[in-house]
Coordinates of C-alpha atoms in Angstrom, one line a residue:
M1 CA 93.6 -46.8 13.0
I2 CA 92.4 -43.8 9.6
R3 CA 92.3 -40.4 10.9
E4 CA 89.8 -37.9 8.8
Y5 CA 92.1 -34.5 8.9
E6 CA 90.1 -31.6 10.9
S7 CA 90.5 -29.3 7.3
V8 CA 88.3 -32.1 5.7
K9 CA 85.5 -32.5 8.2
Q10 CA 85.7 -29.0 7.9
F11 CA 85.1 -29.3 4.4
G12 CA 82.1 -31.4 4.5
Q13 CA 80.6 -29.1 6.7
N14 CA 80.6 -25.9 5.1
A15 CA 80.4 -28.2 1.5
P16 CA 78.0 -30.7 2.5
D17 CA 76.2 -31.4 -1.0
L18 CA 79.4 -31.9 -2.8
Y19 CA 81.1 -34.0 0.5
A20 CA 77.9 -36.4 0.2
A21 CA 77.6 -36.4 -3.7
F22 CA 81.6 -37.9 -3.7
K23 CA 81.1 -39.8 -0.8
E24 CA 78.8 -41.7 -3.0
Y25 CA 80.6 -41.7 -6.3
A26 CA 83.5 -43.2 -4.6
E27 CA 81.9 -45.8 -2.7
N28 CA 80.0 -46.9 -6.5
D29 CA 83.5 -46.8 -8.3
M30 CA 84.7 -49.4 -4.8
A31 CA 81.7 -51.3 -5.9
L32 CA 82.3 -51.3 -8.9
R33 CA 85.4 -53.0 -8.4
G34 CA 84.2 -55.4 -6.3
V35 CA 85.5 -54.4 -2.9
P36 CA 83.5 -56.7 0.0
G37 CA 80.6 -54.6 1.7
A38 CA 80.9 -51.4 -0.9
K39 CA 77.2 -50.4 -2.0
K40 CA 76.3 -49.6 -6.0
S41 CA 74.5 -46.4 -6.4
A42 CA 71.0 -46.6 -7.8
V43 CA 72.2 -43.2 -10.0
S44 CA 74.1 -43.7 -12.4
V45 CA 77.6 -42.9 -13.3
K46 CA 77.1 -40.2 -15.4
E47 CA 74.3 -38.8 -13.4
M48 CA 76.7 -38.5 -10.6
E49 CA 79.5 -36.8 -12.4
D50 CA 77.2 -34.0 -13.8
C51 CA 76.5 -33.8 -10.2
I52 CA 79.3 -33.5 -8.8
N53 CA 80.7 -31.0 -11.5
K54 CA 77.9 -28.4 -10.8
E55 CA 78.4 -29.2 -7.0
F56 CA 82.3 -27.9 -7.5
A57 CA 81.4 -25.0 -9.9
I58 CA 78.9 -23.7 -6.6
E59 CA 81.5 -24.8 -4.1
L60 CA 84.3 -22.6 -6.1
Q61 CA 82.0 -20.0 -6.6
K62 CA 81.1 -19.2 -2.9
R63 CA 84.7 -19.3 -2.3
V64 CA 85.9 -17.4 -5.0
K65 CA 83.4 -14.7 -4.0
Y66 CA 83.1 -13.8 -7.7
T67 CA 81.0 -15.1 -10.7
P68 CA 82.0 -15.6 -14.2
E69 CA 80.5 -13.4 -15.5
E70 CA 82.2 -10.4 -12.9
L71 CA 85.9 -11.8 -14.0
G72 CA 85.1 -11.1 -18.1
G73 CA 83.3 -15.2 -18.6
L74 CA 84.5 -18.4 -18.0
Q75 CA 87.6 -18.1 -19.6
R76 CA 88.9 -16.1 -17.7
Y77 CA 87.1 -17.3 -14.3
A78 CA 89.1 -20.2 -15.1
N79 CA 92.0 -18.8 -15.3
S80 CA 92.7 -16.4 -12.6
T81 CA 95.3 -17.3 -10.3
I82 CA 92.6 -17.1 -7.3
V83 CA 90.1 -19.4 -8.6
K84 CA 92.7 -22.2 -9.4
E85 CA 94.1 -21.8 -6.0
F86 CA 90.7 -22.7 -4.3
A87 CA 90.0 -25.6 -7.4
D88 CA 93.3 -26.8 -5.9
N89 CA 91.9 -26.8 -2.1
I90 CA 88.8 -28.9 -3.1
R91 CA 89.9 -31.4 -5.4
D92 CA 92.7 -31.5 -2.1
Y93 CA 89.8 -32.3 0.3
L94 CA 88.7 -34.9 -1.7
I95 CA 90.6 -36.9 -2.4
D96 CA 91.7 -36.6 1.7
M97 CA 87.8 -37.5 2.4
V98 CA 88.3 -41.0 0.0
L99 CA 91.6 -42.2 0.4
P100 CA 91.5 -43.7 3.5
D101 CA 88.6 -45.4 2.6
T102 CA 89.6 -46.9 0.4
L103 CA 93.3 -48.3 1.4
M104 CA 91.0 -49.8 4.4
N105 CA 89.3 -51.5 2.6
S106 CA 91.3 -53.8 1.2
A107 CA 93.2 -56.9 2.2
I108 CA 96.4 -54.4 3.8
R109 CA 94.5 -54.5 6.7
Y110 CA 95.4 -57.3 7.7
F111 CA 98.8 -57.0 7.6
A112 CA 99.1 -52.8 7.8
D113 CA 98.3 -50.0 10.1
F114 CA 98.0 -46.2 9.5
R115 CA 99.4 -43.4 11.7
F116 CA 98.6 -40.1 10.7
A117 CA 101.2 -37.2 11.1
D118 CA 101.0 -33.7 10.4
L119 CA 103.0 -32.5 7.7
G120 CA 106.9 -32.3 8.5
D121 CA 106.3 -34.1 12.2
S122 CA 107.9 -38.0 12.0
M123 CA 105.9 -40.4 14.2
S124 CA 107.1 -42.8 16.9
F125 CA 106.2 -46.8 17.0
E126 CA 106.3 -48.0 20.7
L127 CA 107.1 -51.9 20.1
E128 CA 105.8 -54.1 23.7
N129 CA 108.3 -56.1 24.5
N130 CA 106.3 -60.1 23.9
A131 CA 108.7 -62.1 26.3
L132 CA 107.0 -64.0 28.9
Y133 CA 109.1 -63.5 32.6
N134 CA 110.4 -67.0 33.8
V135 CA 109.0 -68.7 37.0
S136 CA 111.6 -70.9 39.3
R137 CA 111.3 -72.8 41.3
A138 CA 112.2 -71.7 45.2
G139 CA 112.2 -72.3 48.7
Y140 CA 110.2 -70.6 51.4
R141 CA 113.1 -68.9 52.8
K142 CA 114.5 -67.5 49.6
R143 CA 114.1 -63.9 49.3
H144 CA 113.8 -63.5 45.3
T145 CA 114.7 -65.1 42.2
N146 CA 116.8 -63.8 39.0
L147 CA 115.9 -60.1 38.0
Q148 CA 113.9 -59.7 35.3
K149 CA 113.1 -56.7 33.4
L150 CA 111.6 -56.7 29.7
F151 CA 112.7 -53.2 27.6
N152 CA 109.9 -51.8 25.1
T153 CA 111.4 -50.7 21.6
T154 CA 110.4 -47.7 20.1
V155 CA 110.8 -47.0 16.2
T156 CA 110.6 -43.6 14.3
L157 CA 109.6 -43.0 11.0
V158 CA 109.4 -39.9 9.0
P159 CA 106.8 -39.3 6.0
E160 CA 108.9 -39.1 2.8
N161 CA 107.2 -36.5 0.2
H162 CA 105.3 -38.4 -3.3
Q163 CA 104.3 -36.6 -6.1
L164 CA 102.0 -36.2 -9.4
T165 CA 102.3 -34.1 -11.9
V166 CA 99.2 -34.0 -14.5
G167 CA 97.8 -31.6 -17.4
T168 CA 94.9 -30.1 -16.5
D169 CA 92.4 -27.8 -17.3
L170 CA 89.7 -25.8 -15.5
F171 CA 87.7 -24.5 -18.1
E172 CA 86.9 -27.7 -19.6
I173 CA 85.9 -28.6 -16.4
L174 CA 84.0 -25.7 -15.5
S175 CA 82.2 -26.2 -18.7
N176 CA 81.3 -29.9 -17.7
R177 CA 83.4 -31.4 -20.8
V178 CA 85.6 -33.3 -18.3
S179 CA 84.5 -34.8 -15.1
I180 CA 85.8 -33.9 -11.9
A181 CA 84.8 -36.7 -10.1
R182 CA 86.5 -39.1 -12.4
E183 CA 89.7 -37.0 -12.5
T184 CA 90.2 -36.6 -8.8
M185 CA 88.8 -40.5 -8.2
K186 CA 92.1 -41.2 -10.9
A187 CA 94.3 -39.4 -8.7
V188 CA 93.2 -41.1 -5.9
R189 CA 93.4 -44.9 -7.3
S190 CA 96.9 -43.8 -8.3
I191 CA 98.0 -42.4 -5.2
E192 CA 96.7 -45.8 -3.3
T193 CA 97.9 -47.8 -5.6
A194 CA 101.8 -46.6 -4.7
M195 CA 100.7 -47.0 -1.2
L196 CA 100.2 -50.5 -1.9
F197 CA 102.6 -51.5 -3.9
D198 CA 105.3 -49.5 -1.0
A199 CA 103.3 -52.2 2.0
Y200 CA 103.0 -54.9 -0.1
D201 CA 107.1 -54.9 -1.1
A202 CA 107.2 -55.1 2.6
F203 CA 105.9 -57.2 3.7
Q204 CA 106.8 -59.6 0.7
K205 CA 110.5 -58.7 1.5
V206 CA 110.2 -59.5 5.4
M207 CA 108.2 -62.9 4.6
G208 CA 110.1 -64.0 1.8
D209 CA 113.4 -63.9 4.2
L210 CA 111.5 -66.2 7.3
T211 CA 113.3 -68.8 7.9
G212 CA 113.7 -72.1 10.2
N213 CA 110.0 -72.8 11.8
L214 CA 108.0 -69.7 10.3
A215 CA 109.1 -70.8 6.5
V216 CA 107.3 -74.4 5.2
A217 CA 108.9 -75.0 2.0
N218 CA 106.1 -76.6 0.2
Y219 CA 102.1 -77.2 1.2
S220 CA 100.6 -79.6 3.1
E221 CA 97.3 -79.8 5.0
G222 CA 99.5 -81.0 8.4
A223 CA 102.1 -78.5 7.9
L224 CA 99.8 -75.0 6.9
I225 CA 97.4 -76.2 10.2
S226 CA 100.9 -76.1 12.1
L227 CA 101.8 -72.9 11.3
C228 CA 98.9 -71.4 12.4
E229 CA 99.4 -73.1 15.3
R230 CA 102.4 -71.4 15.7
V231 CA 101.8 -67.9 14.7
T232 CA 98.6 -68.1 17.1
A233 CA 100.6 -69.2 20.0
Y234 CA 103.6 -66.5 19.8
N235 CA 101.5 -64.1 19.2
G236 CA 100.1 -64.5 22.8
G237 CA 96.7 -66.7 21.2
R238 CA 95.4 -63.6 19.1
K239 CA 94.4 -66.3 16.2
A240 CA 96.0 -66.2 12.9
V241 CA 94.0 -66.0 9.5
I242 CA 95.1 -67.3 6.8
L243 CA 96.4 -64.8 3.1
G244 CA 97.3 -64.6 -0.1
T245 CA 96.4 -64.2 -3.6
P246 CA 93.2 -66.3 -5.3
V247 CA 95.6 -68.9 -7.1
A248 CA 97.3 -69.7 -3.9
L249 CA 94.4 -70.5 -2.0
K250 CA 93.4 -72.8 -3.7
N251 CA 96.3 -75.4 -2.4
V252 CA 94.8 -74.9 0.9
L253 CA 92.6 -78.3 0.4
P254 CA 92.4 -81.0 2.7
S255 CA 94.4 -83.6 2.1
N256 CA 92.3 -86.5 2.6
N257 CA 91.5 -87.6 -1.4
N258 CA 88.2 -88.8 -0.6
Y259 CA 86.6 -85.2 -0.1
R260 CA 84.2 -84.5 -3.1
Y261 CA 83.0 -80.2 -3.5
L262 CA 79.4 -79.6 -3.9
L263 CA 77.8 -77.1 -6.4
D264 CA 77.0 -74.8 -4.4
S265 CA 79.8 -75.5 -1.9
P266 CA 82.4 -72.5 -0.9
Y267 CA 84.9 -73.1 -2.7
V268 CA 82.8 -73.7 -5.8
E269 CA 80.6 -70.5 -5.2
I270 CA 84.3 -68.6 -4.2
G271 CA 86.9 -70.5 -5.5
H272 CA 88.7 -71.0 -2.0
L273 CA 87.9 -72.5 1.7
P274 CA 86.3 -69.6 3.6
V275 CA 87.9 -71.3 7.2
F276 CA 90.4 -73.9 6.9
N277 CA 90.7 -75.7 10.2
T278 CA 88.8 -73.0 11.9
Y279 CA 91.6 -70.4 10.8
D280 CA 89.9 -67.9 8.7
V281 CA 91.0 -67.6 5.1
I282 CA 91.7 -64.4 3.1
P283 CA 91.9 -63.3 -0.8
L284 CA 94.2 -60.8 -1.1
T285 CA 93.2 -58.9 -4.4
Q286 CA 95.4 -59.1 -7.5
I287 CA 96.7 -55.1 -8.4
T288 CA 98.5 -54.7 -12.0
N289 CA 102.2 -54.4 -12.0
P290 CA 102.9 -51.7 -14.7
Y291 CA 106.6 -51.0 -13.5
D292 CA 107.8 -54.9 -15.0
Y293 CA 108.6 -53.4 -17.8
E294 CA 109.4 -57.6 -19.1
H295 CA 106.3 -59.3 -18.7
P296 CA 103.6 -57.0 -20.3
Y297 CA 100.6 -57.1 -17.6
A298 CA 102.4 -58.5 -14.9
L299 CA 100.5 -58.9 -11.5
K300 CA 101.8 -57.3 -8.1
L301 CA 101.5 -60.2 -5.8
D302 CA 103.4 -63.5 -5.8
D303 CA 101.1 -66.4 -6.6
T304 CA 103.0 -69.4 -5.2
K305 CA 102.8 -68.0 -1.2
I306 CA 100.6 -68.2 1.4
Y307 CA 101.2 -65.6 4.2
V308 CA 100.3 -66.6 8.1
V309 CA 100.1 -63.4 10.3
S310 CA 97.5 -62.2 13.5
P311 CA 95.6 -59.4 12.4
A312 CA 94.8 -58.7 16.2
A313 CA 98.5 -58.5 16.9
D314 CA 101.0 -55.9 16.3
K315 CA 100.5 -55.2 12.3
I316 CA 103.5 -56.0 10.7
V317 CA 103.8 -53.1 8.6
K318 CA 103.6 -50.1 9.6
I319 CA 102.6 -47.2 7.3
G320 CA 103.4 -43.1 8.1
V321 CA 101.3 -40.8 6.4
G322 CA 102.4 -37.3 6.4
G323 CA 99.7 -34.5 6.7
A324 CA 96.7 -33.2 4.6
L325 CA 97.4 -33.5 0.2
M326 CA 98.7 -30.1 -0.7
S327 CA 98.5 -29.3 -4.9
H328 CA 100.1 -26.5 -7.1
T329 CA 99.1 -25.8 -10.3
D330 CA 100.6 -23.9 -12.9
G331 CA 99.9 -20.8 -14.5
V332 CA 97.9 -20.6 -17.8
Y333 CA 100.5 -19.3 -20.3
D334 CA 103.5 -21.2 -18.4
N335 CA 103.5 -23.7 -20.7
A336 CA 103.6 -23.5 -24.9
N337 CA 100.8 -25.9 -25.3
L338 CA 98.8 -23.6 -23.0
L339 CA 98.2 -26.6 -21.0
Q340 CA 97.9 -26.7 -17.3
M341 CA 100.3 -28.6 -15.3
T342 CA 98.3 -29.6 -11.7
T343 CA 101.4 -31.5 -9.1
L344 CA 100.2 -33.6 -6.1
N345 CA 102.3 -33.4 -3.2
K346 CA 101.5 -36.7 -0.8
A347 CA 103.7 -37.6 1.8
W348 CA 104.0 -41.5 3.2
D349 CA 106.9 -44.0 4.1
T350 CA 106.4 -47.3 4.8
I351 CA 108.8 -49.3 6.9
V352 CA 108.5 -53.1 8.9
A353 CA 108.3 -53.0 12.9
T354 CA 106.3 -55.0 14.9
N355 CA 106.3 -57.1 17.9
S356 CA 104.8 -60.0 16.4
I357 CA 105.5 -62.6 13.6
G358 CA 104.4 -64.4 10.5
G359 CA 104.7 -67.5 8.3
I360 CA 104.5 -68.1 5.3
V361 CA 104.2 -71.6 2.7
K362 CA 106.5 -70.8 -0.7
N363 CA 106.5 -72.4 -3.9
L364 CA 102.9 -73.9 -3.9
E365 CA 101.3 -74.9 -7.5
A366 CA 100.4 -71.2 -10.1

């Protein structure tokens, strides 16, 4: 479950116009990226960015309690240490405000669970034993049968700090030469992508290591349905779904060669079957992989695998987020080129800890 920090709630109450404007901007950004359910704004992006810059400057001045003129002009105002501190705080709130929305609007929610703790704290995951008790035949004169006890497991996660350092100039933002909304959203997307990378790496690694009845070597209609039934049954009847990239999901088709698709069929309209033998088919949106230096324009997710999981069961991957985002900015004269460096700190970690099972179909045609 996504939790909104108390500091962000308080920020929303103190700066409702800036809060609402950036929420709208972030949802419009998600809509432009094709996120399901996100709504495009009736206002242009340029108008929203100008509005957010204006509201940012108003909120900053309200917190500083001085106008630029009272501090000797906009340049001196932007270079003031206290002004930069408040500016960092406002940007931190904006990032923490929309980051959970961008994460949970992705398909990661089908296999990953988010937990939150304060900065420096750890978090525990209680994994219930899913086994059932054995029932045995017994005579009426027998007091009891074999003693059975099912123990739960506790897994602890300690979030690890991550950093992002960028060049910034508060003067350019306050003079409306640079959009604080665009820069902040870029930071949100960067942190979001790093979290998604960790979650996808953990998920693909544990699913790729599956063997036996939970791994199918090549696709067939019967094998996939059987795998869905097995995952559903062993997850306590919580129905499975089929996950994969749009390329991988094109393989999910009936085996009957006489099956035909009309031009207005769901397969033609959205690129894959939305439901296969009563099991929902969910696409995983591809993301860029800039760390694959050997293959320019590489993508992160494997197009040759289909995954079967039960979203209603315990999620396979756990992401622990430790505290609100914290940032700091260098002094204006700390660097030779006078460019100020802002470092964002966000703590999280990702582990595989679950009492549920999943399945995989490998070696698809990409």
